[in-house]
Each structure stands twice: as structure tokens, then as C-alpha cells.
Tab-separated table of C-alpha atoms and ligand atoms in Angstrom:
chain	number	residue	atom	x	y	z
A	21	MET	CA	31.445	-7.992	27.478
A	22	ARG	CA	33.022	-6.812	24.239
A	23	TYR	CA	31.543	-7.380	20.820
A	24	ARG	CA	32.651	-6.851	17.268
A	25	LEU	CA	30.628	-6.617	14.068
A	26	GLU	CA	31.276	-8.998	11.171
A	27	LYS	CA	29.685	-8.016	7.898
A	28	LEU	CA	27.297	-10.589	6.439
A	29	TYR	CA	25.527	-8.720	3.621
A	30	SER	CA	26.282	-5.348	2.078
A	31	GLU	CA	23.764	-2.648	1.282
A	32	ASN	CA	24.128	-3.547	-2.376
A	33	GLN	CA	23.595	-7.274	-1.839
A	34	ILE	CA	20.467	-6.508	0.188
A	35	LYS	CA	19.164	-4.201	-2.528
A	36	GLU	CA	19.745	-6.793	-5.265
A	37	ARG	CA	18.041	-9.526	-3.254
A	38	ILE	CA	15.038	-7.302	-2.545
A	39	ASP	CA	14.794	-6.534	-6.276
A	40	GLU	CA	14.586	-10.284	-6.940
A	41	LEU	CA	11.948	-10.791	-4.246
A	42	CYS	CA	9.888	-7.906	-5.626
A	43	LEU	CA	9.843	-9.424	-9.094
A	44	VAL	CA	8.472	-12.709	-7.767
A	45	ILE	CA	6.000	-11.124	-5.335
A	46	SER	CA	4.708	-8.709	-7.995
A	47	GLN	CA	4.052	-11.671	-10.299
A	48	ASP	CA	2.543	-13.917	-7.620
A	49	TYR	CA	0.111	-11.246	-6.364
A	50	ALA	CA	-0.816	-9.612	-9.659
A	51	GLY	CA	-4.559	-8.913	-9.691
A	52	SER	CA	-5.132	-9.826	-6.038
A	53	ASP	CA	-6.211	-7.765	-3.049
A	54	LEU	CA	-2.837	-7.702	-1.305
A	55	VAL	CA	-2.310	-6.567	2.280
A	56	LEU	CA	1.283	-6.308	3.456
A	57	VAL	CA	1.634	-6.671	7.206
A	58	CYS	CA	4.854	-5.150	8.493
A	59	VAL	CA	5.870	-6.493	11.902
A	60	LEU	CA	7.195	-3.572	13.948
A	61	ARG	CA	9.801	-2.503	14.571
A	62	GLY	CA	12.751	-4.283	12.972
A	63	SER	CA	10.972	-4.968	9.678
A	64	VAL	CA	10.254	-1.307	8.901
A	65	TYR	CA	13.427	-0.773	6.875
A	66	PHE	CA	12.875	-3.956	4.869
A	67	ALA	CA	9.186	-3.126	4.344
A	68	VAL	CA	9.958	0.382	3.083
A	69	ASP	CA	12.561	-0.791	0.569
A	70	LEU	CA	10.452	-3.740	-0.574
A	71	THR	CA	7.179	-1.872	-0.992
A	72	ARG	CA	8.818	0.924	-2.998
A	73	ARG	CA	9.946	-1.609	-5.587
A	74	LEU	CA	6.697	-3.558	-5.945
A	75	THR	CA	4.929	-2.937	-9.235
A	76	ILE	CA	1.447	-3.997	-8.050
A	77	PRO	CA	-1.128	-2.225	-5.842
A	78	PHE	CA	-1.213	-3.129	-2.145
A	79	THR	CA	-2.364	-1.921	1.260
A	80	LEU	CA	0.286	-1.556	3.958
A	81	ASP	CA	-0.503	-2.066	7.621
A	82	PHE	CA	1.515	-2.553	10.795
A	83	ILE	CA	1.349	-4.862	13.756
A	84	SER	CA	3.567	-5.011	16.805
A	85	ILE	CA	4.217	-8.078	18.905
A	86	SER	CA	6.445	-8.550	21.872
A	87	ASN	CA	8.185	-11.771	22.688
A	88	TYR	CA	9.358	-11.900	26.265
A	89	GLY	CA	11.234	-15.096	25.464
A	90	HIS	CA	14.095	-13.116	23.954
A	91	GLU	CA	14.812	-11.438	27.284
A	92	THR	CA	14.650	-14.489	29.483
A	93	GLY	CA	15.016	-17.562	27.282
A	94	PRO	CA	12.728	-19.299	24.802
A	95	LEU	CA	9.532	-18.987	26.807
A	96	GLY	CA	7.511	-18.063	23.776
A	97	ILE	CA	5.204	-15.671	25.598
A	98	VAL	CA	3.980	-13.491	22.773
A	99	ARG	CA	1.349	-10.783	22.715
A	100	ILE	CA	0.116	-8.125	20.326
A	101	THR	CA	1.074	-4.643	21.534
A	102	LYS	CA	-0.294	-2.783	18.476
A	103	ASP	CA	-2.912	-4.400	16.275
A	104	LEU	CA	-3.689	-3.917	12.581
A	105	ASP	CA	-5.922	-0.972	11.718
A	106	ILE	CA	-7.699	-2.699	8.847
A	107	PRO	CA	-9.751	-5.908	8.603
A	108	ILE	CA	-8.050	-8.636	6.568
A	109	ALA	CA	-10.998	-10.992	5.999
A	110	GLY	CA	-11.019	-12.117	2.375
A	111	LYS	CA	-7.657	-10.422	1.659
A	112	GLN	CA	-4.379	-11.910	0.479
A	113	VAL	CA	-2.073	-11.245	3.411
A	114	LEU	CA	1.711	-11.249	3.165
A	115	VAL	CA	3.555	-10.844	6.475
A	116	LEU	CA	6.853	-8.958	6.219
A	117	GLU	CA	9.375	-10.041	8.872
A	118	ASP	CA	12.931	-8.943	9.493
A	119	ILE	CA	14.147	-12.297	10.818
A	120	VAL	CA	12.638	-15.661	11.714
A	121	ASP	CA	14.685	-17.235	14.438
A	122	THR	CA	12.947	-19.587	16.908
A	123	GLY	CA	9.724	-19.069	14.945
A	124	LEU	CA	7.758	-18.519	18.164
A	125	SER	CA	6.646	-14.959	17.359
A	126	LEU	CA	5.705	-15.791	13.790
A	127	ASN	CA	3.856	-18.938	14.849
A	128	TYR	CA	1.760	-16.899	17.260
A	129	LEU	CA	1.192	-14.149	14.719
A	130	LEU	CA	0.104	-16.544	11.960
A	131	ARG	CA	-2.311	-18.359	14.270
A	132	ASN	CA	-3.784	-15.025	15.320
A	133	LEU	CA	-4.131	-13.675	11.767
A	134	LYS	CA	-5.705	-16.950	10.574
A	135	THR	CA	-8.655	-16.435	12.939
A	136	ARG	CA	-9.506	-13.282	10.927
A	137	HIS	CA	-10.103	-15.382	7.799
A	138	PRO	CA	-7.801	-13.893	5.168
A	139	SER	CA	-8.162	-15.595	1.780
A	140	GLY	CA	-4.408	-16.219	1.777
A	141	LEU	CA	-1.660	-15.933	4.379
A	142	ARG	CA	2.024	-16.076	3.502
A	143	VAL	CA	5.337	-14.949	4.959
A	144	CYS	CA	8.216	-12.996	3.490
A	145	THR	CA	11.252	-12.660	5.747
A	146	LEU	CA	14.476	-10.882	4.962
A	147	LEU	CA	16.505	-13.268	7.124
A	148	ASN	CA	15.859	-16.881	8.030
A	149	VAL	CA	17.766	-18.773	10.723
A	150	PRO	CA	16.537	-22.382	10.437
A	151	ALA	CA	19.256	-23.625	12.825
A	152	ARG	CA	17.550	-21.802	15.722
A	153	ARG	CA	13.999	-22.922	14.998
A	154	LEU	CA	11.927	-24.230	17.936
A	155	VAL	CA	8.602	-24.382	16.134
A	156	GLU	CA	7.956	-25.084	12.472
A	157	VAL	CA	6.680	-22.103	10.500
A	158	PRO	CA	6.061	-21.805	6.758
A	159	ILE	CA	8.391	-19.357	4.965
A	160	ASP	CA	7.202	-18.485	1.457
A	161	TYR	CA	9.797	-15.868	0.504
A	162	GLN	CA	13.174	-15.245	2.104
A	163	GLY	CA	16.045	-12.874	1.482
A	164	PHE	CA	18.941	-14.755	2.995
A	165	GLU	CA	19.450	-17.861	5.097
A	166	LEU	CA	21.767	-17.303	8.054
A	167	PRO	CA	23.679	-19.711	10.300
A	168	ASP	CA	23.220	-19.456	14.077
A	169	VAL	CA	24.287	-15.832	14.579
A	170	PHE	CA	22.798	-12.706	16.138
A	171	ALA	CA	22.221	-10.290	13.284
A	172	VAL	CA	22.173	-6.481	13.507
A	173	GLY	CA	21.837	-3.620	11.062
A	174	TYR	CA	19.275	-2.724	8.420
A	175	GLY	CA	16.562	-2.379	11.068
A	176	LEU	CA	17.785	-5.140	13.346
A	177	ASP	CA	18.870	-3.916	16.766
A	178	TYR	CA	20.804	-4.988	19.808
A	179	HIS	CA	19.242	-3.100	22.727
A	180	GLU	CA	18.070	-0.469	20.185
A	181	ARG	CA	21.560	-0.020	18.712
A	182	TYR	CA	22.698	-0.660	15.145
A	183	ARG	CA	19.277	-0.352	13.420
A	184	ASN	CA	20.608	2.457	11.251
A	185	LEU	CA	23.509	0.484	9.744
A	186	MET	CA	23.097	0.098	5.980
A	187	ASP	CA	24.632	-3.390	5.914
A	188	ILE	CA	23.766	-6.506	7.913
A	189	TYR	CA	26.293	-7.745	10.458
A	190	ALA	CA	26.737	-10.615	12.906
A	191	LEU	CA	27.296	-9.432	16.463
A	192	VAL	CA	30.191	-11.578	17.653
A	193	ARG	CA	31.305	-11.813	21.278
A	194	GLU	CA	35.045	-11.229	21.722
A	195	THR	CA	36.776	-14.069	23.582
A	196	ASP	CA	39.902	-12.513	25.055
B	227	5GP	P1	11.703	-15.503	16.844
B	227	5GP	O1	10.379	-15.497	17.539
B	227	5GP	O2	11.650	-16.155	15.489
B	227	5GP	O3	12.770	-16.118	17.708
B	227	5GP	O4	12.154	-13.998	16.609
B	227	5GP	C1	11.330	-12.955	16.954
B	227	5GP	C2	11.967	-11.606	16.797
B	227	5GP	O5	13.136	-11.519	17.605
B	227	5GP	C3	12.424	-11.270	15.390
B	227	5GP	O6	11.390	-10.805	14.566
B	227	5GP	C4	13.427	-10.179	15.720
B	227	5GP	O7	12.753	-8.960	15.947
B	227	5GP	C5	14.065	-10.693	17.002
B	227	5GP	N1	15.264	-11.471	16.654
B	227	5GP	C6	15.387	-12.800	16.481
B	227	5GP	N2	16.641	-13.126	16.102
B	227	5GP	C7	17.324	-11.962	16.017
B	227	5GP	C8	18.674	-11.623	15.641
B	227	5GP	O8	19.532	-12.454	15.268
B	227	5GP	N3	18.997	-10.291	15.688
B	227	5GP	C9	18.108	-9.332	16.061
B	227	5GP	N4	18.549	-8.060	16.069
B	227	5GP	N5	16.829	-9.608	16.411
B	227	5GP	C10	16.445	-10.913	16.381
B	228	MG	MG1	10.675	-8.839	14.502
């Protein structure tokens, strides 16, 4: 199977959008005990760029979940493979995601985090693909809305490739 990359958003467009998000998030969370939860591994690049431009104090922590559904179809079997290191009870939690697609992983993650009684729980995703949603999830902040494509670059991989690309691309199957 041959693929080609079609550019969706440039490094500069991503940077400008993150600047805008940071303005809003810094205002919304001013004076609160903010915990940013970065969902490994795709969101690391987004989380690094976003956190460096926030103007408010925060704690950064990481969680890793695996969704076997993406290998075999939308089964939605999700589990935590690396948990948070800090307790989030009574904290304002903002989950940082690279992309929300079916919503299955995020739905699981939000239900899990809710049981730990944060005082607030919101989601910030760089990319949102509402056309592929299987379960409704609340998105509070989003970078860009995408049509039904498979995105790579800027942390997003295809079998571990393309994470290091500065821009975001759609991976398009060649039909020849
Ligand atoms: P969801 O559970 O919403 O379907 O997506 C879970 C995870 O699958 C995302 O956080 C992301 O890591 C991966 N994923 C979903 N859609 C895409 C995509 O278009 N490109 C890439 N590279 N990963 C995706
Ligand atoms: Mg992810």
C-alpha cells in the first residue's frame, strides 16, 4: 500500500492557534490549582508547546492509555498503562489530548479521572474529528476541527513514523 502526505496545518498555523488557546486557558484558570494531564504519547509535543506559553502556574503530569480498538476495529477496550503520579482530588484538571477521534479513549479516561474527585475536569485537544465520533465526549478547548482523515505529524504517528514532522498532514492512501 502506498501513501502520500497532504499538508493540513503548517508549523506556523499550529503555533498561532496554540497562542490563542493559551490566552484563553490562562484567563480561565487564573488563580486556580491547575493540573495539566498530558495523554502519552502523541500529545507530548502539543503539551510542551502549550505549557511553555501559559502565563499561569500549573502542575504537569502524564498518563498513558492504550486503546486496542485502533488495531482491530472500534472495540473500545481501553486501559491505563501508566497512571498519574499525583492525586487530583480537589484540583482543576485539564486533559491535553492530541486528537479526539471515536472518543472512546477520552470517554474512558474522563470516567476514570472523575472517580478521583477533581474539582473540575475539562478537555483541551489539538485536533477534533467529530465525523468519526462513536461516543459523545465534552471538548472544552480545541485547536482545529478535522474532516474524516488520518492525521500525522506534530506528535501524531503512523506505526511510530512521522511524529517528528513540524506540520500536520493527512495520510492519504494512493489509489493507482
Ligand atoms: P479515539 O479513542 O478518540 O478514537 O482516539 C484515541 C487515540 O488514537 C488518539 O488519542 C490518538 O492517539 C489515536 N488516533 C486517533 N485518530 C488518529 C489519527 O487520525 N491519527 C493518529 N496518528 N492517531 C490517531
Ligand atoms: Mg492519544
